[in-house]
Every structure is written in structure tokens, then in C-alpha cells.
XYZ file of C-alpha atoms in Angstrom:
637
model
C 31.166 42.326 121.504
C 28.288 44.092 123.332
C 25.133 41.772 123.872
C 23.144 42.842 122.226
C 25.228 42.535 119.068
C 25.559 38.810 120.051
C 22.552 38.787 120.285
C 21.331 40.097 116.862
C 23.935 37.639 115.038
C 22.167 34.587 116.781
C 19.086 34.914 115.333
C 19.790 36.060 111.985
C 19.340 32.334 110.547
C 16.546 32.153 112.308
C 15.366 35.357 110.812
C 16.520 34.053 107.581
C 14.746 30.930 107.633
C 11.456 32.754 108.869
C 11.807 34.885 106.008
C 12.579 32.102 103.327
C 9.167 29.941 105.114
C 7.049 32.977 104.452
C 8.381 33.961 100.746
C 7.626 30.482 100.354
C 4.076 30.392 101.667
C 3.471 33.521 99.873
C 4.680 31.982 96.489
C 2.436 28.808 97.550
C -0.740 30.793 98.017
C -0.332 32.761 94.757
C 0.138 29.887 93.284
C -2.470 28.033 94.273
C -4.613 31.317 93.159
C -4.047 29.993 89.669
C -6.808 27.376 88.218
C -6.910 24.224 88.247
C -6.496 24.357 84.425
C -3.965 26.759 84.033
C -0.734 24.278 84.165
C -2.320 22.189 80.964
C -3.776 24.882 79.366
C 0.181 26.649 79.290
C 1.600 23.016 77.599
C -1.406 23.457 74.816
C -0.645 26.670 74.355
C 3.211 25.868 73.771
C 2.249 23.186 71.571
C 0.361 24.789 69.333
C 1.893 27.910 68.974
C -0.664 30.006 70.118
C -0.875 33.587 70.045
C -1.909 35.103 73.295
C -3.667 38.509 73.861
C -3.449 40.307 76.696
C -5.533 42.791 78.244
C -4.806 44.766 81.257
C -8.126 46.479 82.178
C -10.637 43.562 83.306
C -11.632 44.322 86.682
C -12.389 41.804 89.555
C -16.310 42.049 89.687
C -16.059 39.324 92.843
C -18.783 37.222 90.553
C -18.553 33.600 90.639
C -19.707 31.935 87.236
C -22.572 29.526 87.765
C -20.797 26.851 85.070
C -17.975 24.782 85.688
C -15.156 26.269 83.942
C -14.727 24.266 80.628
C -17.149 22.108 81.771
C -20.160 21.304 79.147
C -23.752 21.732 80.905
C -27.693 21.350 78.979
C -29.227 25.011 79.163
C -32.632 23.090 80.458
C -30.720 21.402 83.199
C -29.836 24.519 84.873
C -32.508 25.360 87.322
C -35.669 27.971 86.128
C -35.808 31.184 88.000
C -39.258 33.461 88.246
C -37.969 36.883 87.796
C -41.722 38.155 87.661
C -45.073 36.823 87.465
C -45.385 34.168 85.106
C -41.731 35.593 83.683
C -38.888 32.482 84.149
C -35.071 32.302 82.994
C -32.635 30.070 82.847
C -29.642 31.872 83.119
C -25.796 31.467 83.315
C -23.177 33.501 83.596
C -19.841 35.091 83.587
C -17.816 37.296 86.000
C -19.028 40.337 83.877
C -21.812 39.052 81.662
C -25.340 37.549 82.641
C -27.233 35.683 79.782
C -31.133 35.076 80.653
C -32.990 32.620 78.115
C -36.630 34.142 79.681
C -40.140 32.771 78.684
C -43.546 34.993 79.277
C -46.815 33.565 80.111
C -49.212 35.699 77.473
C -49.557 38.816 79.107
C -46.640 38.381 81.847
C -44.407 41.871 82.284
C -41.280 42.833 83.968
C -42.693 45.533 85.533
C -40.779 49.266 84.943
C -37.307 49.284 86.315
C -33.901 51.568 86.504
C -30.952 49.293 84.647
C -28.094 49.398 86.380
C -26.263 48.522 83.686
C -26.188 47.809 79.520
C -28.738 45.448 78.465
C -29.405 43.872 74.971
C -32.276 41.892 74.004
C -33.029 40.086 71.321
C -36.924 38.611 70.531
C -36.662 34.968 69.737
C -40.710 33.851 69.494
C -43.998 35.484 69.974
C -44.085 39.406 70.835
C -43.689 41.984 73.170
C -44.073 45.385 73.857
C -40.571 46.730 75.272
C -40.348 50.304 76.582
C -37.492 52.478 74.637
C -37.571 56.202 75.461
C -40.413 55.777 77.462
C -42.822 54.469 74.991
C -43.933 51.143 74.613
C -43.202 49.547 71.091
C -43.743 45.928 69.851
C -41.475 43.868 69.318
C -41.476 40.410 66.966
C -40.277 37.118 65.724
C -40.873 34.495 63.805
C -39.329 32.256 61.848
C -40.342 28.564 62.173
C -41.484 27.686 58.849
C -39.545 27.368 56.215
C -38.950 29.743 53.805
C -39.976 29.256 50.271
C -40.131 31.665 46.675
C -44.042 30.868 46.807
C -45.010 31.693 50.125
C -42.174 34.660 50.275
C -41.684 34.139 54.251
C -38.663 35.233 56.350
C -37.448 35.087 59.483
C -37.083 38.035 61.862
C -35.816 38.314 65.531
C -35.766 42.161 66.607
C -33.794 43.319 68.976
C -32.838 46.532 70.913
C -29.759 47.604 73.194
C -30.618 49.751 75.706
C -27.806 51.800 78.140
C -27.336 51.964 81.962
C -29.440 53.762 83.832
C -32.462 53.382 80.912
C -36.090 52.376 81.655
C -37.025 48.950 80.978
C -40.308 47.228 80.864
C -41.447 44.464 79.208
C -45.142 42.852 78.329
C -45.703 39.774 76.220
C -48.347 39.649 73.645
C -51.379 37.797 73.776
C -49.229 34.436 72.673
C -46.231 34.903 75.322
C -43.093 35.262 73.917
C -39.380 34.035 74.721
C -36.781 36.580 74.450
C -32.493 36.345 75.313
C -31.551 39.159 77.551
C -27.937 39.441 77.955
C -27.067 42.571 81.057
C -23.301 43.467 81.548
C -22.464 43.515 84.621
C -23.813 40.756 85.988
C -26.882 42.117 87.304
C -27.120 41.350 91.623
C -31.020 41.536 91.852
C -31.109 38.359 89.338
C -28.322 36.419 91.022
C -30.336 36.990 94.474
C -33.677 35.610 92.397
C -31.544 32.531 91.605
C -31.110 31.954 95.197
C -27.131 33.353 95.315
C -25.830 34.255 98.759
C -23.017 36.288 99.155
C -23.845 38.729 96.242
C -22.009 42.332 96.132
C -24.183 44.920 96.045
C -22.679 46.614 93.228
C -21.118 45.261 90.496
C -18.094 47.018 88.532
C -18.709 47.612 84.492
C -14.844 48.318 83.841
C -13.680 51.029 82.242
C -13.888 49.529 78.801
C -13.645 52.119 75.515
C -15.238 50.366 72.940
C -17.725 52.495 71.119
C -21.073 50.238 70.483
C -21.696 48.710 67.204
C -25.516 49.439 67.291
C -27.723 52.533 68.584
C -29.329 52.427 71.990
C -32.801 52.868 72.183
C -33.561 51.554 68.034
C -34.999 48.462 67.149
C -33.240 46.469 64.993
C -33.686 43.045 62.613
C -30.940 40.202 63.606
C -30.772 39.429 59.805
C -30.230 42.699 58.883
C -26.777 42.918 60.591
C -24.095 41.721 57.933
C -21.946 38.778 58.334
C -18.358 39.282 59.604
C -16.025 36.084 58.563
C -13.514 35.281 61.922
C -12.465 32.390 60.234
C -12.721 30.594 57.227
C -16.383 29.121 56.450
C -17.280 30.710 60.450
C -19.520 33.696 59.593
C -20.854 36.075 62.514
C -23.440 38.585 63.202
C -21.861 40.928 66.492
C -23.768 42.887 67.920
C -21.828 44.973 70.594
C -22.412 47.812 73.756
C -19.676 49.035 75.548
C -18.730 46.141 77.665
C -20.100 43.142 75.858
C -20.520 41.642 72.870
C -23.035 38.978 71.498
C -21.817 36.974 68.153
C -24.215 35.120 66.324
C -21.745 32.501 65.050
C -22.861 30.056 62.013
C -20.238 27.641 60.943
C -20.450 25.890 57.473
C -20.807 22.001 57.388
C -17.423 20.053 57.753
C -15.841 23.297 59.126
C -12.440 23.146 61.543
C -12.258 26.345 64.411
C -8.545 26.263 64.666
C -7.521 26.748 68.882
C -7.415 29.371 70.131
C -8.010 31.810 73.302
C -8.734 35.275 74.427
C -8.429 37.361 77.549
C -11.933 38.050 77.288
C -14.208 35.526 79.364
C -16.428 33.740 76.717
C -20.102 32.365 77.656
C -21.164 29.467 74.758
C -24.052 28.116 73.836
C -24.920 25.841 70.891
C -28.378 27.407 68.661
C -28.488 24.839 66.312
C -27.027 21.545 64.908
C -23.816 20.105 67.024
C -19.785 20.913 67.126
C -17.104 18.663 68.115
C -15.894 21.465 70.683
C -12.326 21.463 71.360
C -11.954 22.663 75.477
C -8.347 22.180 76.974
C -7.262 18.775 75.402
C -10.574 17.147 75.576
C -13.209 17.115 72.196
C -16.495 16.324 73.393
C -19.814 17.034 71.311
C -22.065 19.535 72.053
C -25.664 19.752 70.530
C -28.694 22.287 70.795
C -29.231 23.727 74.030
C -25.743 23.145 75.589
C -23.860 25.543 77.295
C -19.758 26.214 78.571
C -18.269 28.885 79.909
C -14.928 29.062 78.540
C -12.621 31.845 81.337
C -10.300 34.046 80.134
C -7.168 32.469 78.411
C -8.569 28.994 78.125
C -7.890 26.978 74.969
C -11.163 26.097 72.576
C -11.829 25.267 69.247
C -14.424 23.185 67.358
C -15.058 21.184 64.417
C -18.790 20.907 62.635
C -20.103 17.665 61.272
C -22.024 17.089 57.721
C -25.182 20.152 58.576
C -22.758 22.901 60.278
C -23.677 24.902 63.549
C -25.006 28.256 64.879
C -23.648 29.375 68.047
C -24.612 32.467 70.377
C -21.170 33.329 72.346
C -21.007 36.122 74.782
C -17.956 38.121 75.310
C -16.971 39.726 78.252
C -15.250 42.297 77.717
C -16.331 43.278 73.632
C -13.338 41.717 71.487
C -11.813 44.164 69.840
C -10.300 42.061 67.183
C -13.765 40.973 66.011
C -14.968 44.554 65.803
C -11.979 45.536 63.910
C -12.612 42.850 61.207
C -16.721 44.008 61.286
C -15.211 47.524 60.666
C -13.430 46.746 57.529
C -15.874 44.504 56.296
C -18.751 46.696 56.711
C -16.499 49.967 54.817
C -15.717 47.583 52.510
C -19.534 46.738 51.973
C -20.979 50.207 52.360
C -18.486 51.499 49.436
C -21.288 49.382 46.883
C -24.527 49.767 49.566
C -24.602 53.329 51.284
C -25.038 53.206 54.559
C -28.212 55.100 54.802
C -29.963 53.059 51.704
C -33.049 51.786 52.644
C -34.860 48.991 50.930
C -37.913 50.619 48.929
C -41.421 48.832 47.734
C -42.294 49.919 44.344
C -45.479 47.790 44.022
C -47.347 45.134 45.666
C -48.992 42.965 43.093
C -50.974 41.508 45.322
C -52.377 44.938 45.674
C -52.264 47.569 42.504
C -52.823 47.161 38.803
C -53.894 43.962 37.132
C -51.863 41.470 39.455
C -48.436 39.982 39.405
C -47.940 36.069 39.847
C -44.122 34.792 40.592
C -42.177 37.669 39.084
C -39.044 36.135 37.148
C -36.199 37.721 34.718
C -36.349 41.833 34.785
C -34.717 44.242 32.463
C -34.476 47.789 32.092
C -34.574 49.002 29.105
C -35.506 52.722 27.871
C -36.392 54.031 31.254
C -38.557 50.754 32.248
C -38.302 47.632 33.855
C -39.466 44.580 32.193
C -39.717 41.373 33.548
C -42.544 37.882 33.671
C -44.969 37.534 35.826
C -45.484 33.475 35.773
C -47.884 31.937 37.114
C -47.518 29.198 39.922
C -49.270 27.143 42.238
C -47.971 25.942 45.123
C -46.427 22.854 43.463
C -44.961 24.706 40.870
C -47.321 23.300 38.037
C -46.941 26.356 35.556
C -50.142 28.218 34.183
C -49.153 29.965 30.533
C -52.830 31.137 30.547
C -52.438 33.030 33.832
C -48.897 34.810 32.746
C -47.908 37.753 31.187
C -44.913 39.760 30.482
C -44.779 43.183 32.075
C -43.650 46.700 31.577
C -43.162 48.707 34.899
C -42.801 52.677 34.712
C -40.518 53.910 37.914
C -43.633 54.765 39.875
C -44.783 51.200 40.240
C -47.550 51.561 37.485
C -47.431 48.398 35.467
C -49.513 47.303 32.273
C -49.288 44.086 30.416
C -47.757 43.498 27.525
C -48.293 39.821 26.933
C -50.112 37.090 27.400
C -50.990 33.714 27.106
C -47.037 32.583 27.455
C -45.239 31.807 30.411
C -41.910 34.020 29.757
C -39.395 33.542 32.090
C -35.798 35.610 31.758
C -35.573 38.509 29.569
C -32.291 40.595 28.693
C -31.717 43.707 26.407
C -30.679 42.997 22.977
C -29.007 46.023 21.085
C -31.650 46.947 18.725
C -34.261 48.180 21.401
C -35.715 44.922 21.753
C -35.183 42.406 24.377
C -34.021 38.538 24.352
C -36.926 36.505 26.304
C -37.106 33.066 27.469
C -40.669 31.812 26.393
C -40.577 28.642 28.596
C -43.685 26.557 27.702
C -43.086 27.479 24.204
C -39.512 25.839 24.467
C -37.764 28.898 22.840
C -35.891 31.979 23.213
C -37.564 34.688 21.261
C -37.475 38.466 20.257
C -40.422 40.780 21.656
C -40.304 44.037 21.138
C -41.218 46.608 24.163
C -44.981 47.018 23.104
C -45.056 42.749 23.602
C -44.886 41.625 19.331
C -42.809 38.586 18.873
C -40.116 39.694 16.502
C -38.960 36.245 15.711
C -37.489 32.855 17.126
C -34.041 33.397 18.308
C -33.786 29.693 19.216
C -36.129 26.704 19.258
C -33.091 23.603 18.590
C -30.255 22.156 19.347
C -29.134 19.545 16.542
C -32.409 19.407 15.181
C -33.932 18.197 18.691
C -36.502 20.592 20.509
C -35.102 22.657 24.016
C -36.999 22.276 26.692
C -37.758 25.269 28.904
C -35.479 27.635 28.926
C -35.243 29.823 32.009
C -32.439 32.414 32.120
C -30.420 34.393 29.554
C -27.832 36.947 29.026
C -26.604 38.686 26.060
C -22.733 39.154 25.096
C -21.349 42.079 23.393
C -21.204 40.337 20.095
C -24.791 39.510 20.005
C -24.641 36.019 21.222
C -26.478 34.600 23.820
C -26.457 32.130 26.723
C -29.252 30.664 28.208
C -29.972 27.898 30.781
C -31.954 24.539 30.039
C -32.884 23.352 33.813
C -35.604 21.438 32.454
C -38.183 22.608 35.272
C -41.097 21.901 32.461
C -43.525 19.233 32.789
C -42.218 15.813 31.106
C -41.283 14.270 28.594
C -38.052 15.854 27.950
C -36.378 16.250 24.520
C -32.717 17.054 25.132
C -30.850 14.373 27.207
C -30.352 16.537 30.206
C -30.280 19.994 31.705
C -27.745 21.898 29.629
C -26.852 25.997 28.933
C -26.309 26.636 25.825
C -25.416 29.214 23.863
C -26.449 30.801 20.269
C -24.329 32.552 18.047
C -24.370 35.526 16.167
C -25.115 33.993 13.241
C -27.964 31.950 14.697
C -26.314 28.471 15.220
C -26.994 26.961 18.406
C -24.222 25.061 20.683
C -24.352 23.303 23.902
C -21.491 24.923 26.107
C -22.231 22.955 29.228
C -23.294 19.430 28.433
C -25.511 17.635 31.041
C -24.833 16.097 34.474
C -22.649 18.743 34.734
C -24.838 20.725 37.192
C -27.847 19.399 38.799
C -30.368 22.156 37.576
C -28.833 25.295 35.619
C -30.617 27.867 36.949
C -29.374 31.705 36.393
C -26.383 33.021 34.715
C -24.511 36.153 33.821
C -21.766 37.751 31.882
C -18.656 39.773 33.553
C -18.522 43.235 32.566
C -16.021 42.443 29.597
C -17.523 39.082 28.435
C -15.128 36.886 29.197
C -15.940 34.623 31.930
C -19.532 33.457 32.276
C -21.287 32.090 35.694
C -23.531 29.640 35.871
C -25.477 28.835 39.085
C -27.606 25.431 39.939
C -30.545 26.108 42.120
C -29.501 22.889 44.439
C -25.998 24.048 45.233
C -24.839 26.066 47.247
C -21.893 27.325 45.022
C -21.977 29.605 41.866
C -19.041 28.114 38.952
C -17.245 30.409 36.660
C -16.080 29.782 32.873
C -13.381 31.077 30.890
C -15.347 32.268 26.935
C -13.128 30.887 24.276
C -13.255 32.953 20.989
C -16.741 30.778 19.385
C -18.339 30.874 22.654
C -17.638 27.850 24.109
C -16.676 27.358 27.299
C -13.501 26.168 29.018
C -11.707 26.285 32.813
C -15.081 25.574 34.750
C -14.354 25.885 38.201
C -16.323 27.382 41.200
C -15.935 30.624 41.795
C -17.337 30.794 45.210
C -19.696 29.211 48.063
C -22.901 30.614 49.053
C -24.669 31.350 52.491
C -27.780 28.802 53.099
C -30.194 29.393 56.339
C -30.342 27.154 59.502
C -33.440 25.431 58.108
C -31.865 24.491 54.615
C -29.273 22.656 56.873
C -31.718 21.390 59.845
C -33.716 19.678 56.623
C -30.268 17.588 55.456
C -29.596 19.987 52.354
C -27.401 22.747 51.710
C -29.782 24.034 48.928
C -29.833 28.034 49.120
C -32.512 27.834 46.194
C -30.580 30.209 44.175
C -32.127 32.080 41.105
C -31.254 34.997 39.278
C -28.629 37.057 38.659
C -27.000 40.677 37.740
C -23.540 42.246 38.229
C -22.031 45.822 39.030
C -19.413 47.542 36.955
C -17.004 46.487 38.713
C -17.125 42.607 38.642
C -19.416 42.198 41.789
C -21.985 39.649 41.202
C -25.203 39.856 42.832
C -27.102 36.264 43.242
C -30.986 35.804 45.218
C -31.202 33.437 47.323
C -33.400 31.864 50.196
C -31.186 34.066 52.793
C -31.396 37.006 50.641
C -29.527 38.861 47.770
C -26.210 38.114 48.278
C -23.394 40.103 46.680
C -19.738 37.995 46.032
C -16.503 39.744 44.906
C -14.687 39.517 41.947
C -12.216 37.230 43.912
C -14.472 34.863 45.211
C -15.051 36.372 48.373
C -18.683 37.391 50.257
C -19.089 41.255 50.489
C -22.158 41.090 52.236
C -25.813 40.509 51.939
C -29.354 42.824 51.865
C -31.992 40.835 53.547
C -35.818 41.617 51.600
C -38.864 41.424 53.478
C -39.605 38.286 51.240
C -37.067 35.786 49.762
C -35.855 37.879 46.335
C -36.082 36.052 42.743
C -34.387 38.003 40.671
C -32.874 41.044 40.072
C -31.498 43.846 37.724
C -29.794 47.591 37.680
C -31.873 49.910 36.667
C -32.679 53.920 36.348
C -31.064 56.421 34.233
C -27.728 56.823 36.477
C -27.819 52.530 36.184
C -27.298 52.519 40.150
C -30.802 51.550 40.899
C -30.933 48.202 42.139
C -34.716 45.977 41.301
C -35.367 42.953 43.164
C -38.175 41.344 42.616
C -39.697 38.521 45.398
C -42.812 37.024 44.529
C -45.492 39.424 43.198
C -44.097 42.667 44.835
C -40.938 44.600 43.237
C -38.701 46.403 45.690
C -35.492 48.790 44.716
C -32.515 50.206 46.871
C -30.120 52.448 45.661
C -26.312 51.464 45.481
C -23.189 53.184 44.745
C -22.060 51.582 41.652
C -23.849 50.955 38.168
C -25.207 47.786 36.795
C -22.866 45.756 34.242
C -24.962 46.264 31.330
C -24.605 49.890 31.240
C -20.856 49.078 30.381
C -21.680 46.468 27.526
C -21.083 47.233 23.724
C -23.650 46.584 21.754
């Protein structure tokens, strides 16, 4: 054997066991690459069975997160950072996302600047004026107080998306102003402000597809977006550019976020109220003003106490299986509300014609909307002296047709006439369209004055059903609030007896009279009844919850101050409420929502085609066109 083949053969184990050291240290260092994390996060996700995602096109952006992966911080214990002249942020963020909580002195400005990359922001207090397209244009919000049917406030937070390479300025008003700017990537100039060494001078976007959900450059109302449900009782506004995606998360009281995770890196923080969050296989509470950042793959979930949560998160990159559920929830909403409908004022009482109080129970009938105007101070003491009951031609020109009674709910009876709830005059009466009482419909149950009743509607047999909340000042006649319902014949029954619901408010028939709802202005829950043959009622049951607002909740209630309602032809029923008009499915389910500029009262279908929708709120009357027709063009009478 030549020597150097003697050679060779001695150090083959030697070669071997260099090469096995090195495989080795190479398996070693990738696998000490892998979180801290990672190993118990793998058992949880065994043991729960959950699904994992995967995506394959998240860059490396070489950003290091500020937070503590799965770690739970306090928003105002993360240190302030002057990005301009009496402009500070606290910010955290993400290997592709930056979220900047920014206050402005009055007057402060980010002076004009190139972005670099997508930028949303959203308004949260005071004003500013923003530059879009260069020109500057304000920007509001407000929302503090608390929303009310007297004083007809409502909250608003603009907001605006604007791409990369746009021009961006921003001034406060003369009040400051506090806005949340979220910029994807991570933008270097800010991390350098924030005192970050080692920061790459450019930052990748990644290739990402996703089209965004809003227009850049247009300025948009948060409570205008609709609500997208990702799980059950966890309702979300997204709003989404191409490579991230804010989602304005509210989660009922006593609500359970099953785990779960995502390969898209998640930045949390809680808005209002507290959650029991659920990181890895710890629970530990977060309230207002805390923040996580939860990386890609980690395990989460959340539970909500007695007054529920709201929750900004911030995903980087968008999540495409939220904006596939938006998607079909918006078609799906859009098929009743077209898309390019736009909420109309018809008149401002406050302004034109004789003056409308608290406008209350409207009907169209012959080419007209009827409805009461009642007036209210701000304790809701009633005023039958400073009422009347209205006619309303399509072009917002309105006359009086009565006065001197405080009518509430009014509904179209088959003859021409209408059904009216005279409240102070504890009756349901006839008035014909020029304003003449006809007659007493019903004054009595079992020989024993009704109170006040508020609401009404009409069956296809003549009948009617109205609601006894007993909203009058005392004493009170009848044992409790009640609905009750007169027959054709005139004989009066009580169909829902009292301490059933706390305070029968509105009701309203199904397109084929056999199931009636009932809501109670207290609850946050509308109940359905099955119509037995004499108009009594059986199978109560509730037929769906309702949406309340962050204050409702922050005040210990989950009292949506529901009102009046209508219904489409097909089975859609459309309730008012403090958060606005909100329209539920035959099955139970939310379709979606149309937010008023003031909190809406009641409502009805109206204009020759029937697919005019009238809302009134307080002493204006608004309309928006739809894509169905109103329920009462389908009744037989």
C-alpha cells in the first residue's frame, strides 16, 4: 500500500469525528437560534390542538422589538420620545410595524417630510391639520361625553392612510391633539430619536399582496367602518394597507378568546376595560394602557370580566384570514346598504319650519312621513303643550298637524288613517292625516286605565300591539310595564304580563305576522314571540344581542338605550340605538350597522319604491337609500 494511501485511511476517523463535532455545532447553533419560548409554546400547541398557519414571505427586517416577547409592559412606562418640537411618542414596536401614541403641544407640527413607507393615522383627541395631496385638511375627535337621545352627541376619531413615498405634515389645533400613528416598516429615523444604536438604514416592506381595505389619501370616521365578528361576542373594526393591519377589537362582557396563534407578529395594547390575557401558559390581567408584543407563532388568548374590553392590535404582516371574513361580511351587508349610499339630512328642526322637539314614531303613509315631535327637557319631564304631530313632504317641508298632545308611535292602519300612541292621554287613538281624532282605539285593560303607551304596530288582521313602558309621570294604574295587544274586534289583552322586561320599549311585526319582537330600552338584547291564532303570545325567547358603546360599559351597564323599530322585506330588523341603527338578520345574527351624525330614535321605510330608509335623531330627520323595501309595503291590509 503506497503512503499516501496509508496515510488517507489513518485519518479518516479523525475526519469523521471532525465532521460529526461540526454537524453537531451547526445543529447546536441553529438550535439555539430558536426562542426561548419556542419548546413550551410547541407542547401548548400539541395540547390544544391548534391549527397553525404558515406563511413563507416575512422578510428579516434586522429590527429588534422594544418589548419583551410575551412579556406584559404599561404604555406610560415606556420612555417619551420628542420627535419634533413640543411633538412626544411613546412608541413600541415590532420587526415590521412601529406604533407611536404621539401628543402635540397646541400648535406643535411635524414639519413636511417624504414617508418612506405606509403610514395610518388615526385622531384620538383635539385636532389637526394633516397634509393629504398636498393640502392641508383638519382633522377631529371627540368623544368623551357620553352620548345621550337629548343631547344627540357621538363620537368620532378620523383617520387617513397615506402610501410610501407620500407627503406628510402635521399641525395641532389651537387645543393640541393626541393622535396613533402606526408606519410599516419600522421607520429608522424614529428608532434613532428613541436613542437606538445599531439601526439599518433601510428597512425591508416585504413583498406582501394584500390589496388595502381603505383609500389612501381620504379621510375617514373610525365608527363608520363596520364590525367584522373573528370570534364569537369579539367584534372588530380593520383597517388595513398593504403590509399592516390595525383591528379595533371590542370584546363583549364575560367573553372567552379561544388560543390561538398566527405567523403574523402581533403588537397589543389594551383601549379600555381589562382581559385575563392568555400568553404561553401564563393568564395574567391586563388593564388600560398595557401593552405585549406577542412574535410570530406564539400562543394567546383572553378572557373579559363583567364590562368587556376594547383592544387596538397591530398586525404585521395584514392577516389575511381577517380580511377574508371583512370581505364576506361587508358583501353580505352592502347587498341591503349600497356601497355608495350616503347618509342624507332632510331637515334640521332646529333650523327650518316651526321646530321639531324629540322626534319619536314615523310613518309613511300616502307619499309622507308622519311622525311626533315630543317635547323634552333634559330630565325627560314631558311637555304635551309643546308637542305636536307632524306631516313631512319628501323635501323636508313640514307643517303641524296637532297639538296640545304628546303622541308618541304612530303606524298605518288600512283605511288611510294611522294608529297613534297619545301618551299623556293614556290611549291609542285614530287620527286621520289632516290631525282629527277618529276615535279611541284603546284607553283599558280590564276596566283599569293604560298608562303611556309608547310604540305600536299593526298586524294584517287589524289588530294591534303596543308597548306600556310606563315612562309617564306617577301614579301608575296597571301593575307594571306590559305590551299588549287589541283585537279586531276592539277587546284589549295583555300578551306580555309585567316583570317580564324591565321597560318595553319598541316593537315590530315580521313580514308575515307571525312572530313579534319586543325590545326593553335597558337591555341589550331584542326577544322574539311566536303569534298564536287570538294574538297572544307564546315561545318568548331572545332573538339576538345588541352592540353597546365603551361608555355604556365604562359606566357599569350594558344599556344600548334602544328605541324604535322597522323591518325590510326580507325579515331584517332594523333597531336605533346609542351606537347607531343597527340592522340584525333573520337568524339572529348582526349584519352591520350605519352610524348617524346623532344617536337615531326611530325609524321607518319610506318613498314610493318603499326602499327609502327615515331615521329620525332628535329634532333633525335624515334618510339613506337601501336596496330592499320596508316590511309594510308587503302587509295585507
Amino acid at each position: 500500500m503506497r503512503k499516501t494511501e496509508r496515510t488517507i485511511k489513518m485519518y479518516i476517523p479523525v475526519i469523521v469525528a471532525s465532521l460529526i463535532v461540526l454537524v453537531s455545532c451547526f445543529c447546536c447553533s441553529k438550535k439555539s437560534e430558536q426562542p426561548a419560548w419556542k419548546s413550551a409554546n410547541d407542547d401548548i400547541v400539541r395540547q390544544y390542538g391548534i391549527r397553525e398557519r404558515i406563511r413563507t414571505d416575512i422578510p428579516d427586517t434586522k429590527i429588534i422589538p422594544n418589548l419583551q416577547p410575551g412579556v406584559i409592559a404599561s404604555l406610560k412606562n415606556l420612555p417619551e420620545t420628542e420627535i419634533a418640537s413640543g411633538v412626544k411618542a411613546r412608541m413600541y414596536w415590532s420587526r415590521g410595524a412601529l406604533v407611536s401614541w404621539m401628543t402635540f403641544s397646541p400648535g406643535a407640527e411635524i414639519p413636511r417630510e417624504k414617508l418612506t413607507g405606509e403610514r395610518i393615522m388615526v385622531v384620538m383627541k383635539g385636532s389637526v391639520e394633516q397634509l393629504i395631496n398636498g393640502a392641508n385638511v383638519t382633522m377631529r375627535a371627540h368623544g368623551s361625553e357620553r352620548m345621550t337621545p337629548i343631547s344627540g352627541y357621538r363620537e368620532l376619531n378620523e383617520f387617513v392612510y397615506l402610501e410610501k413615498g407620500a407627503e406628510n405634515a402635521v399641525k395641532a389645533g389651537s387645543e393640541g391633539a393626541e393622535i396613533l400613528d402606526v408606519s410599516c416598516p419600522v421607520r429608522p429615523d424614529y428608532l434613532k430619536k428613541a436613542g437606538v444604536r445599531k439601526v439599518p438604514s433601510t428597512v425591508s416592506a416585504g413583498g406582501f399582496i394584500a390589496a388595502p381595505t381603505i383609500a389612501p389619501g381620504k379621510v375617514y370616521d373610525l365608527y363608520n367602518v363596520q364590525f367584522t365578528e373573528i370570534a364569537p361576542k369579539a367584534n372588530t373594526r380593520l383597517i388595513a394597507g398593504k403590509g399592516v393591519q390595525l383591528s379595533f377589537l371590542r370584546m363583549d362582557p364575560n367573553t372567552a378568546f379561544a388560543r390561538e396563534n398566527q405567523p403574523e407578529e402581533h403588537l397589543m395594547i389594551v383601549l379600555r376595560g381589562s382581559i385575563d390575557e392568555i400568553l404561553l401558559d401564563s393568564v395574567d390581567q391586563m388593564q388600560a394602557g398595557d401593552v405585549a408584543y406577542i412574535p410570530s407563532g406564539m400562543v394567546y388568548g383572553g378572557s373579559t370580566g363583567p364590562y368587556g374590553c376594547d383592544v387596538l392590535d397591530v398586525f404585521w404582516p395584514v392577516r389575511s384570514d381577517y380580511t377574508e371574513i371583512m370581505a364576506r361580511k361587508l358583501a353580505e351587508y352592502h347587498a341591503v346598504i349600497p356601497e355608495d349610499s350616503e347618509i342624507e339630512l332632510v331637515v334640521d328642526g332646529a333650523k327650518k319650519g316651526p321646530g321639531l322637539c324629540y322626534c319619536e314614531g314615523p310613518s309613511w303613509i300616502n307619499g309622507k312621513l308622519y311622525f311626533s315631535s315630543m317635547g323634552y327637557d333634559d330630565k325627560w319631564n314631558g311637555f304635551p303643550d309643546k308637542s305636536a304631530t307632524v306631516e313631512m313632504d319628501p323635501d323636508g317641508t313640514y307643517r303641524y298637524i296637532a297639538t296640545g298632545m304628546e303622541t308618541n308611535g304612530t303606524f298605518p292602519l288600512g283605511n288611510g288613517n294611522m294608529a297613534v300612541c297619545d301618551m299623556f292621554g293614556h290611549r291609542v287613538i285614530e287620527m286621520s292625516t289632516k290631525g282629527n281624532v277618529v276615535r279611541t282605539l284603546a284607553d283599558r285593560y280590564n276596566g283599569v286605565r293604560i298608562d303611556g303607551p309608547n310604540d305600536l304596530a299593526v298586524d294584517d288582521k287589524g289588530g294591534i300591539y303596543f308597548t306600556d313602558p310606563q315612562i309617564l309621570p306617577k301614579p301608575f294604574m296597571q301593575p307594571g310595564r306590559s305590551v299588549f295587544y287589541r283585537k279586531p274586534d276592539g277587546k284589549v289583552i295583555r300578551v306580555i304580563e309585567p316583570g317580564t322586561l324591565e321597560k318595553p320599549n319598541g316593537l315590530i311585526l315580521s313580514p308575515d305576522c307571525r312572530i313579534l319582537y319586543v325590545n326593553s330600552t335597558p337591555d341589550n338584547f331584542i326577544m322574539a314571540y311566536d303569534i298564536n291564532a287570538d294574538g297572544s303570545l307564546s315561545n318568548g325567547r331572545k332573538f339576538c344581542d345588541l352592540y353597546v358603546t365603551p361608555e355604556v360599559l365604562d359606566a357599569k351597564s350594558v344599556n344600548p338605550q334602544v328605541d324604535g323599530m322597522t323591518m325590510d322585506e326580507l325579515g331584517n330588523v332594523y333597531i336605533t340605538s346609542i351606537i347607531g341603527l343597527q340592522i340584525i338578520k333573520p337568524d339572529g345574527d348582526m349584519l352591520g350597522y350605519i352610524h348617524f351624525p346623532l344617536m337615531p330614535v326611530n325609524c321607518c321605510f319610506g318613498d314610493e319604491d318603499g326602499k327609502t330608509l327615515y331615521v329620525l335623531c332628535n329634532d333633525k330627520v335624515y334618510r339613506i337609500r337601501t336596496n330592499v323595501r320596508g316590511a309594510a309595503y308587503t302587509l295585507k291590509r
